Amino acid sequence: MGREDQRQAMRHLRESLIEQLEALYRDAFDRISEQELGEGAIARLTQLLLRSREAAITPLQEEIEAPLITRAPDSP
């Protein structure tokens, strides 16, 4: 597998992981909303989940969006 093929495979894998994580968090938010919890408890749990989601997904997205540097710039 060539270098470009490997990069594409890694990008696809990261995108797939993001989709799976998004689905997992959607399900978790749905389950929370179905519970007979007080507003305060729901708010705290939702905030924790949002922080967890951000910590899980952001590094994957940043890696996908990172500029690709293949060689050093030409020196004068």
PDB file of C-alpha atoms in Angstrom:
ATOM      1  CA  MET A   1       0.000   0.000   0.000  1.00  0.00           C
ATOM      2  CA  GLY A   2       1.451   3.342  -1.058  1.00  0.00           C
ATOM      3  CA  ARG A   3       1.815   6.356   1.180  1.00  0.00           C
ATOM      4  CA  GLU A   4      -1.178   8.171  -0.337  1.00  0.00           C
ATOM      5  CA  ASP A   5      -3.305   5.019   0.009  1.00  0.00           C
ATOM      6  CA  GLN A   6      -2.316   4.794   3.669  1.00  0.00           C
ATOM      7  CA  ARG A   7      -3.253   8.441   4.242  1.00  0.00           C
ATOM      8  CA  GLN A   8      -6.632   7.905   2.599  1.00  0.00           C
ATOM      9  CA  ALA A   9      -7.230   4.737   4.637  1.00  0.00           C
ATOM     10  CA  MET A  10      -6.380   6.580   7.880  1.00  0.00           C
ATOM     11  CA  ARG A  11      -8.665   9.479   6.935  1.00  0.00           C
ATOM     12  CA  HIS A  12     -11.496   7.068   6.196  1.00  0.00           C
ATOM     13  CA  LEU A  13     -10.912   5.273   9.502  1.00  0.00           C
ATOM     14  CA  ARG A  14     -10.938   8.547  11.463  1.00  0.00           C
ATOM     15  CA  GLU A  15     -14.135   9.663   9.732  1.00  0.00           C
ATOM     16  CA  SER A  16     -15.734   6.298  10.480  1.00  0.00           C
ATOM     17  CA  LEU A  17     -14.726   6.532  14.142  1.00  0.00           C
ATOM     18  CA  ILE A  18     -16.208  10.038  14.363  1.00  0.00           C
ATOM     19  CA  GLU A  19     -19.502   8.762  12.923  1.00  0.00           C
ATOM     20  CA  GLN A  20     -19.582   5.882  15.404  1.00  0.00           C
ATOM     21  CA  LEU A  21     -18.826   8.206  18.324  1.00  0.00           C
ATOM     22  CA  GLU A  22     -21.510  10.650  17.193  1.00  0.00           C
ATOM     23  CA  ALA A  23     -24.052   7.804  17.121  1.00  0.00           C
ATOM     24  CA  LEU A  24     -22.961   6.624  20.574  1.00  0.00           C
ATOM     25  CA  TYR A  25     -23.370  10.091  22.066  1.00  0.00           C
ATOM     26  CA  ARG A  26     -26.747  10.610  20.354  1.00  0.00           C
ATOM     27  CA  ASP A  27     -27.971   7.368  21.918  1.00  0.00           C
ATOM     28  CA  ALA A  28     -26.640   8.424  25.327  1.00  0.00           C
ATOM     29  CA  PHE A  29     -28.409  11.791  25.118  1.00  0.00           C
ATOM     30  CA  ASP A  30     -31.634  10.046  24.087  1.00  0.00           C
ATOM     31  CA  ARG A  31     -31.390   7.669  27.056  1.00  0.00           C
ATOM     32  CA  ILE A  32     -30.809  10.560  29.454  1.00  0.00           C
ATOM     33  CA  SER A  33     -33.891  12.368  28.181  1.00  0.00           C
ATOM     34  CA  GLU A  34     -35.995   9.252  28.779  1.00  0.00           C
ATOM     35  CA  GLN A  35     -35.015   8.977  32.449  1.00  0.00           C
ATOM     36  CA  GLU A  36     -37.044  10.288  35.358  1.00  0.00           C
ATOM     37  CA  LEU A  37     -34.238  12.510  36.630  1.00  0.00           C
ATOM     38  CA  GLY A  38     -34.450  16.021  37.963  1.00  0.00           C
ATOM     39  CA  GLU A  39     -33.430  18.927  35.788  1.00  0.00           C
ATOM     40  CA  GLY A  40     -30.235  19.510  37.767  1.00  0.00           C
ATOM     41  CA  ALA A  41     -29.097  15.896  37.417  1.00  0.00           C
ATOM     42  CA  ILE A  42     -29.885  15.889  33.708  1.00  0.00           C
ATOM     43  CA  ALA A  43     -27.996  19.165  33.229  1.00  0.00           C
ATOM     44  CA  ARG A  44     -24.892  17.878  35.057  1.00  0.00           C
ATOM     45  CA  LEU A  45     -24.879  14.568  33.193  1.00  0.00           C
ATOM     46  CA  THR A  46     -25.452  16.299  29.863  1.00  0.00           C
ATOM     47  CA  GLN A  47     -22.553  18.663  30.550  1.00  0.00           C
ATOM     48  CA  LEU A  48     -20.278  15.722  31.357  1.00  0.00           C
ATOM     49  CA  LEU A  49     -21.297  13.972  28.160  1.00  0.00           C
ATOM     50  CA  LEU A  50     -20.691  17.103  26.101  1.00  0.00           C
ATOM     51  CA  ARG A  51     -17.199  17.443  27.569  1.00  0.00           C
ATOM     52  CA  SER A  52     -16.528  13.764  26.941  1.00  0.00           C
ATOM     53  CA  ARG A  53     -17.779  14.051  23.355  1.00  0.00           C
ATOM     54  CA  GLU A  54     -15.567  17.062  22.720  1.00  0.00           C
ATOM     55  CA  ALA A  55     -12.508  15.297  24.124  1.00  0.00           C
ATOM     56  CA  ALA A  56     -13.191  12.169  22.059  1.00  0.00           C
ATOM     57  CA  ILE A  57     -14.044  13.716  18.706  1.00  0.00           C
ATOM     58  CA  THR A  58     -12.007  16.924  18.453  1.00  0.00           C
ATOM     59  CA  PRO A  59      -8.563  15.268  18.177  1.00  0.00           C
ATOM     60  CA  LEU A  60      -9.851  13.044  15.364  1.00  0.00           C
ATOM     61  CA  GLN A  61     -11.313  16.029  13.512  1.00  0.00           C
ATOM     62  CA  GLU A  62      -8.165  18.103  13.989  1.00  0.00           C
ATOM     63  CA  GLU A  63      -6.045  15.331  12.526  1.00  0.00           C
ATOM     64  CA  ILE A  64      -8.292  15.126   9.477  1.00  0.00           C
ATOM     65  CA  GLU A  65      -8.185  18.900   9.002  1.00  0.00           C
ATOM     66  CA  ALA A  66      -4.446  19.264   9.669  1.00  0.00           C
ATOM     67  CA  PRO A  67      -2.471  20.501   6.683  1.00  0.00           C
ATOM     68  CA  LEU A  68      -0.315  17.897   5.031  1.00  0.00           C
ATOM     69  CA  ILE A  69       3.373  18.758   4.957  1.00  0.00           C
ATOM     70  CA  THR A  70       5.259  16.393   2.705  1.00  0.00           C
ATOM     71  CA  ARG A  71       8.627  18.162   2.531  1.00  0.00           C
ATOM     72  CA  ALA A  72      10.471  21.122   3.966  1.00  0.00           C
ATOM     73  CA  PRO A  73      10.156  24.418   2.076  1.00  0.00           C
ATOM     74  CA  ASP A  74      12.982  25.272  -0.291  1.00  0.00           C
ATOM     75  CA  SER A  75      15.798  27.192   1.400  1.00  0.00           C
ATOM     76  CA  PRO A  76      17.151  30.385  -0.193  1.00  0.00           C
TER      77      PRO A  76
END
